[in-house]
């Protein structure tokens, strides 16, 4: 199991410097964001020169590019906004293919028009699922064309909130290109350590064989997010259960500062 970190954890817009920081903090892999190459995260275009620069930085640093962020609000109430997001996703997917990055991560969206990571009461309306699923079908067409997988993450504020939702969407789409990014801290809002372990265990079992990447973020009992190892998530148990399912992908941490990164790398590497 490779231990990685979000590239955006580290400041800078030059891939060589960012990936060197990833390496120096003790990680072997990263979930890359085009902002770390001086571009918008969801750009109109990715110049060939940028692709070459990112690839060279990966080679020089030895850091594996295991995923590329392609998040936009797939359930935005305005179709024009969704259409623009899908167009930009096509650019990101093409860049991932050019860089041999196997996975593009998505956001299944929210009816909140201002923040794709914020809950909205209309998320539970069946029309929200329909709009998101329609986007996903189009996104999967792009992914199939470029030979790249797409990763959806159960997230309490989004349309896909649970392992059950993720498996439902995979069944509906019928595509092997649709995979799961499993973050234990996003499977609940408030829980004791015991409750969290039960929820996470059930999710690992339900998604077995469909997880392309895991995330390592934590939560305190009151619901606030925390760096891995400081909250109620039992990471030794989580990692052990992932291994039991045959998972051999990357475990990527985020939601931490650059200063905290070396300590989290030591913690996770000690478990992997």
Coordinates of C-alpha atoms in Angstrom, one line a residue:
X1 CA 0.0 0.0 0.0
X2 CA 1.5 3.3 -1.1
X3 CA 1.2 6.2 1.3
X4 CA 0.4 9.6 -0.3
X5 CA -0.8 13.1 0.3
X6 CA -2.7 15.8 -1.6
X7 CA -0.2 17.8 -3.6
X8 CA -2.0 21.0 -2.6
X9 CA -0.9 20.4 1.0
X10 CA 2.3 22.1 0.0
X11 CA 2.6 25.6 -1.3
X12 CA 3.8 26.4 -4.8
X13 CA 2.7 26.3 -8.5
X14 CA 5.9 24.6 -9.8
X15 CA 5.5 20.8 -10.0
X16 CA 9.2 20.1 -9.2
X17 CA 9.1 22.0 -6.0
X18 CA 5.7 20.7 -4.9
X19 CA 6.6 17.0 -5.6
X20 CA 10.0 17.4 -3.9
X21 CA 8.1 18.6 -0.8
X22 CA 5.9 15.6 -1.0
X23 CA 8.9 13.3 -1.1
X24 CA 10.8 15.1 1.6
X25 CA 7.8 14.8 3.9
X26 CA 8.0 11.0 3.7
X27 CA 5.4 10.2 1.1
X28 CA 5.6 7.9 -2.0
X29 CA 2.6 9.1 -3.9
X30 CA 0.3 12.1 -4.5
X31 CA -3.2 13.0 -5.6
X32 CA -2.2 15.8 -7.9
X33 CA -4.1 19.0 -8.6
X34 CA -3.4 21.2 -11.7
X35 CA -3.2 24.2 -9.4
X36 CA 0.2 22.8 -8.4
X37 CA 1.3 23.4 -12.0
X38 CA 0.1 27.0 -12.1
X39 CA -3.2 26.2 -13.8
X40 CA -6.8 26.3 -12.5
X41 CA -7.8 23.1 -10.9
X42 CA -10.4 22.7 -13.7
X43 CA -8.8 24.5 -16.6
X44 CA -10.0 25.3 -20.1
X45 CA -6.9 23.7 -21.5
X46 CA -3.7 22.0 -20.3
X47 CA -0.7 23.0 -22.5
X48 CA 1.6 20.2 -23.7
X49 CA 4.4 22.0 -21.9
X50 CA 2.6 21.7 -18.6
X51 CA 2.1 18.0 -19.1
X52 CA 5.9 17.6 -19.8
X53 CA 6.8 19.6 -16.7
X54 CA 4.5 17.6 -14.4
X55 CA 5.8 14.3 -15.9
X56 CA 9.4 15.4 -15.4
X57 CA 8.8 16.4 -11.8
X58 CA 7.3 13.0 -11.1
X59 CA 10.2 11.2 -12.6
X60 CA 12.8 13.4 -10.8
X61 CA 11.1 13.2 -7.4
X62 CA 10.1 9.6 -7.7
X63 CA 6.6 10.5 -6.5
X64 CA 3.9 8.4 -8.1
X65 CA 0.9 10.4 -9.5
X66 CA -1.9 8.1 -8.4
X67 CA -4.9 10.5 -9.0
X68 CA -5.8 13.8 -10.5
X69 CA -8.5 16.1 -9.1
X70 CA -11.4 16.7 -11.5
X71 CA -14.1 17.9 -9.1
X72 CA -17.0 20.1 -10.1
X73 CA -20.6 20.2 -8.9
X74 CA -22.3 17.4 -10.7
X75 CA -25.6 18.2 -9.1
X76 CA -25.5 22.0 -9.5
X77 CA -29.1 23.4 -9.9
X78 CA -28.0 25.3 -13.0
X79 CA -27.5 23.0 -16.0
X80 CA -25.2 25.6 -17.7
X81 CA -22.9 25.3 -14.7
X82 CA -22.9 21.5 -15.0
X83 CA -22.2 21.7 -18.7
X84 CA -19.2 23.9 -18.1
X85 CA -17.9 21.6 -15.4
X86 CA -18.3 18.6 -17.7
X87 CA -16.4 20.4 -20.4
X88 CA -13.5 21.1 -18.0
X89 CA -13.6 17.6 -16.7
X90 CA -12.9 16.4 -20.2
X91 CA -9.8 18.5 -20.2
X92 CA -8.7 17.0 -16.9
X93 CA -9.4 13.4 -18.1
X94 CA -7.3 14.0 -21.2
X95 CA -4.5 15.4 -19.1
X96 CA -4.6 12.4 -16.8
X97 CA -4.4 10.1 -19.8
X98 CA -1.4 12.0 -21.1
X99 CA 0.3 11.7 -17.7
X100 CA -0.6 8.0 -17.3
X101 CA -2.5 8.9 -14.1
X102 CA -5.0 6.1 -13.6
X103 CA -7.7 7.9 -11.6
X104 CA -9.6 11.2 -11.8
X105 CA -11.5 12.1 -8.6
X106 CA -15.0 13.6 -8.8
X107 CA -17.5 15.4 -6.6
X108 CA -21.0 13.9 -6.8
X109 CA -22.3 17.3 -6.0
X110 CA -24.9 19.2 -4.1
X111 CA -27.9 21.5 -4.8
X112 CA -26.0 24.2 -3.0
X113 CA -25.1 26.6 -5.8
X114 CA -22.2 28.3 -4.0
X115 CA -20.2 25.4 -2.5
X116 CA -19.9 21.9 -4.0
X117 CA -18.9 20.5 -0.6
X118 CA -21.8 22.1 1.3
X119 CA -25.1 20.2 2.1
X120 CA -28.4 21.4 0.8
X121 CA -31.9 20.0 1.8
X122 CA -32.8 19.4 -1.9
X123 CA -30.0 16.8 -2.1
X124 CA -32.5 14.3 -1.0
X125 CA -34.9 15.1 -3.9
X126 CA -34.8 12.4 -6.6
X127 CA -34.2 15.0 -9.2
X128 CA -30.8 15.7 -7.7
X129 CA -29.7 12.1 -8.1
X130 CA -31.0 12.1 -11.7
X131 CA -29.0 15.2 -12.6
X132 CA -25.9 13.7 -11.0
X133 CA -26.3 10.4 -12.7
X134 CA -26.8 12.0 -16.1
X135 CA -23.5 13.9 -15.6
X136 CA -21.8 10.7 -14.5
X137 CA -22.9 8.9 -17.7
X138 CA -21.3 11.6 -19.8
X139 CA -18.2 11.6 -17.6
X140 CA -17.9 7.9 -18.0
X141 CA -18.1 8.2 -21.8
X142 CA -15.1 10.6 -21.6
X143 CA -13.2 8.2 -19.2
X144 CA -13.8 5.2 -21.5
X145 CA -12.5 7.2 -24.5
X146 CA -9.2 8.0 -22.6
X147 CA -8.8 4.7 -20.6
X148 CA -9.0 6.5 -17.2
X149 CA -11.0 5.5 -14.2
X150 CA -13.3 7.9 -12.2
X151 CA -13.4 7.9 -8.4
X152 CA -16.5 8.9 -6.4
X153 CA -16.3 9.5 -2.7
X154 CA -19.1 9.0 -0.2
X155 CA -19.4 12.4 1.4
X156 CA -22.1 13.6 3.9
X157 CA -22.7 16.9 2.1
X158 CA -23.0 15.4 -1.4
X159 CA -25.5 13.3 -3.3
X160 CA -23.6 10.1 -2.7
X161 CA -23.4 10.1 1.0
X162 CA -22.7 6.4 1.9
X163 CA -21.1 3.2 0.7
X164 CA -24.6 2.0 -0.2
X165 CA -25.2 5.1 -2.4
X166 CA -21.8 4.5 -4.1
X167 CA -22.6 0.9 -4.9
X168 CA -26.1 1.9 -6.2
X169 CA -24.5 4.4 -8.6
X170 CA -21.9 1.8 -9.8
X171 CA -24.7 -0.6 -10.4
X172 CA -26.8 1.9 -12.3
X173 CA -23.8 3.0 -14.5
X174 CA -22.7 -0.5 -15.3
X175 CA -19.2 0.7 -16.0
X176 CA -16.0 -0.8 -14.6
X177 CA -14.5 2.7 -15.0
X178 CA -16.5 3.9 -12.0
X179 CA -14.6 3.3 -8.8
X180 CA -14.7 4.4 -5.1
X181 CA -12.5 6.7 -3.1
X182 CA -13.1 5.7 0.5
X183 CA -12.5 8.3 3.3
X184 CA -13.5 6.9 6.7
X185 CA -14.0 10.4 8.1
X186 CA -16.6 11.3 5.4
X187 CA -18.8 8.3 6.3
X188 CA -20.3 10.0 9.4
X189 CA -20.7 13.4 11.0
X190 CA -20.5 12.7 14.7
X191 CA -19.7 9.4 16.3
X192 CA -17.9 7.8 19.2
X193 CA -14.8 5.7 18.4
X194 CA -16.9 2.5 18.6
X195 CA -19.6 3.9 16.4
X196 CA -17.1 5.1 13.9
X197 CA -15.4 1.7 13.8
X198 CA -18.8 0.0 13.1
X199 CA -19.7 2.4 10.3
X200 CA -16.3 2.2 8.6
X201 CA -16.1 -1.6 8.9
X202 CA -19.5 -1.9 7.2
X203 CA -18.4 0.5 4.4
X204 CA -15.2 -1.4 3.7
X205 CA -17.0 -4.7 3.5
X206 CA -19.8 -3.3 1.3
X207 CA -17.3 -1.6 -1.2
X208 CA -14.8 -4.5 -1.3
X209 CA -13.3 -4.9 -4.8
X210 CA -14.5 -1.4 -5.9
X211 CA -12.1 0.8 -4.0
X212 CA -9.5 2.5 -6.2
X213 CA -8.0 4.7 -3.5
X214 CA -8.5 5.4 0.2
X215 CA -8.2 8.7 1.9
X216 CA -6.8 9.3 5.4
X217 CA -8.6 12.1 7.2
X218 CA -9.9 12.0 10.8
X219 CA -12.8 13.4 12.8
X220 CA -13.1 14.4 16.4
X221 CA -16.1 13.1 18.4
X222 CA -17.8 16.5 18.0
X223 CA -17.7 16.3 14.2
X224 CA -14.7 18.5 13.5
X225 CA -12.2 17.2 11.1
X226 CA -8.7 16.3 12.3
X227 CA -5.5 15.0 10.9
X228 CA -5.2 11.2 10.7
X229 CA -4.5 9.6 14.0
X230 CA -6.0 12.4 16.2
X231 CA -9.7 11.5 16.1
X232 CA -12.1 8.7 16.5
X233 CA -11.2 6.8 13.3
X234 CA -9.3 3.6 14.1
X235 CA -6.7 3.7 11.3
X236 CA -4.9 0.4 12.2
X237 CA -8.3 -1.3 11.9
X238 CA -9.3 0.6 8.8
X239 CA -6.0 -0.3 7.0
X240 CA -6.1 -3.9 8.2
X241 CA -9.6 -4.3 6.8
X242 CA -8.7 -2.7 3.5
X243 CA -5.8 -5.2 3.1
X244 CA -8.2 -8.1 3.9
X245 CA -10.3 -7.1 0.9
X246 CA -7.3 -7.3 -1.3
X247 CA -6.9 -3.5 -1.7
X248 CA -3.4 -2.6 -2.8
X249 CA -4.0 1.0 -4.0
X250 CA -2.8 4.3 -2.4
X251 CA -3.8 5.7 1.0
X252 CA -3.8 9.4 0.5
X253 CA -4.0 11.9 3.4
X254 CA -5.3 15.4 3.3
X255 CA -6.8 18.1 5.5
X256 CA -3.5 18.8 7.1
X257 CA -0.8 21.5 7.0
X258 CA 2.6 21.2 5.4
X259 CA 4.1 21.3 8.8
X260 CA 2.0 18.4 10.0
X261 CA 2.7 16.2 6.9
X262 CA 6.0 14.5 8.1
X263 CA 4.3 13.3 11.3
X264 CA 1.3 12.0 9.5
X265 CA 3.5 10.2 7.0
X266 CA 5.4 8.5 9.8
X267 CA 2.1 7.5 11.4
X268 CA 0.6 6.0 8.2
X269 CA 3.8 4.4 7.0
X270 CA 4.0 2.6 10.3
X271 CA 0.6 1.1 9.7
X272 CA 0.9 0.2 6.0

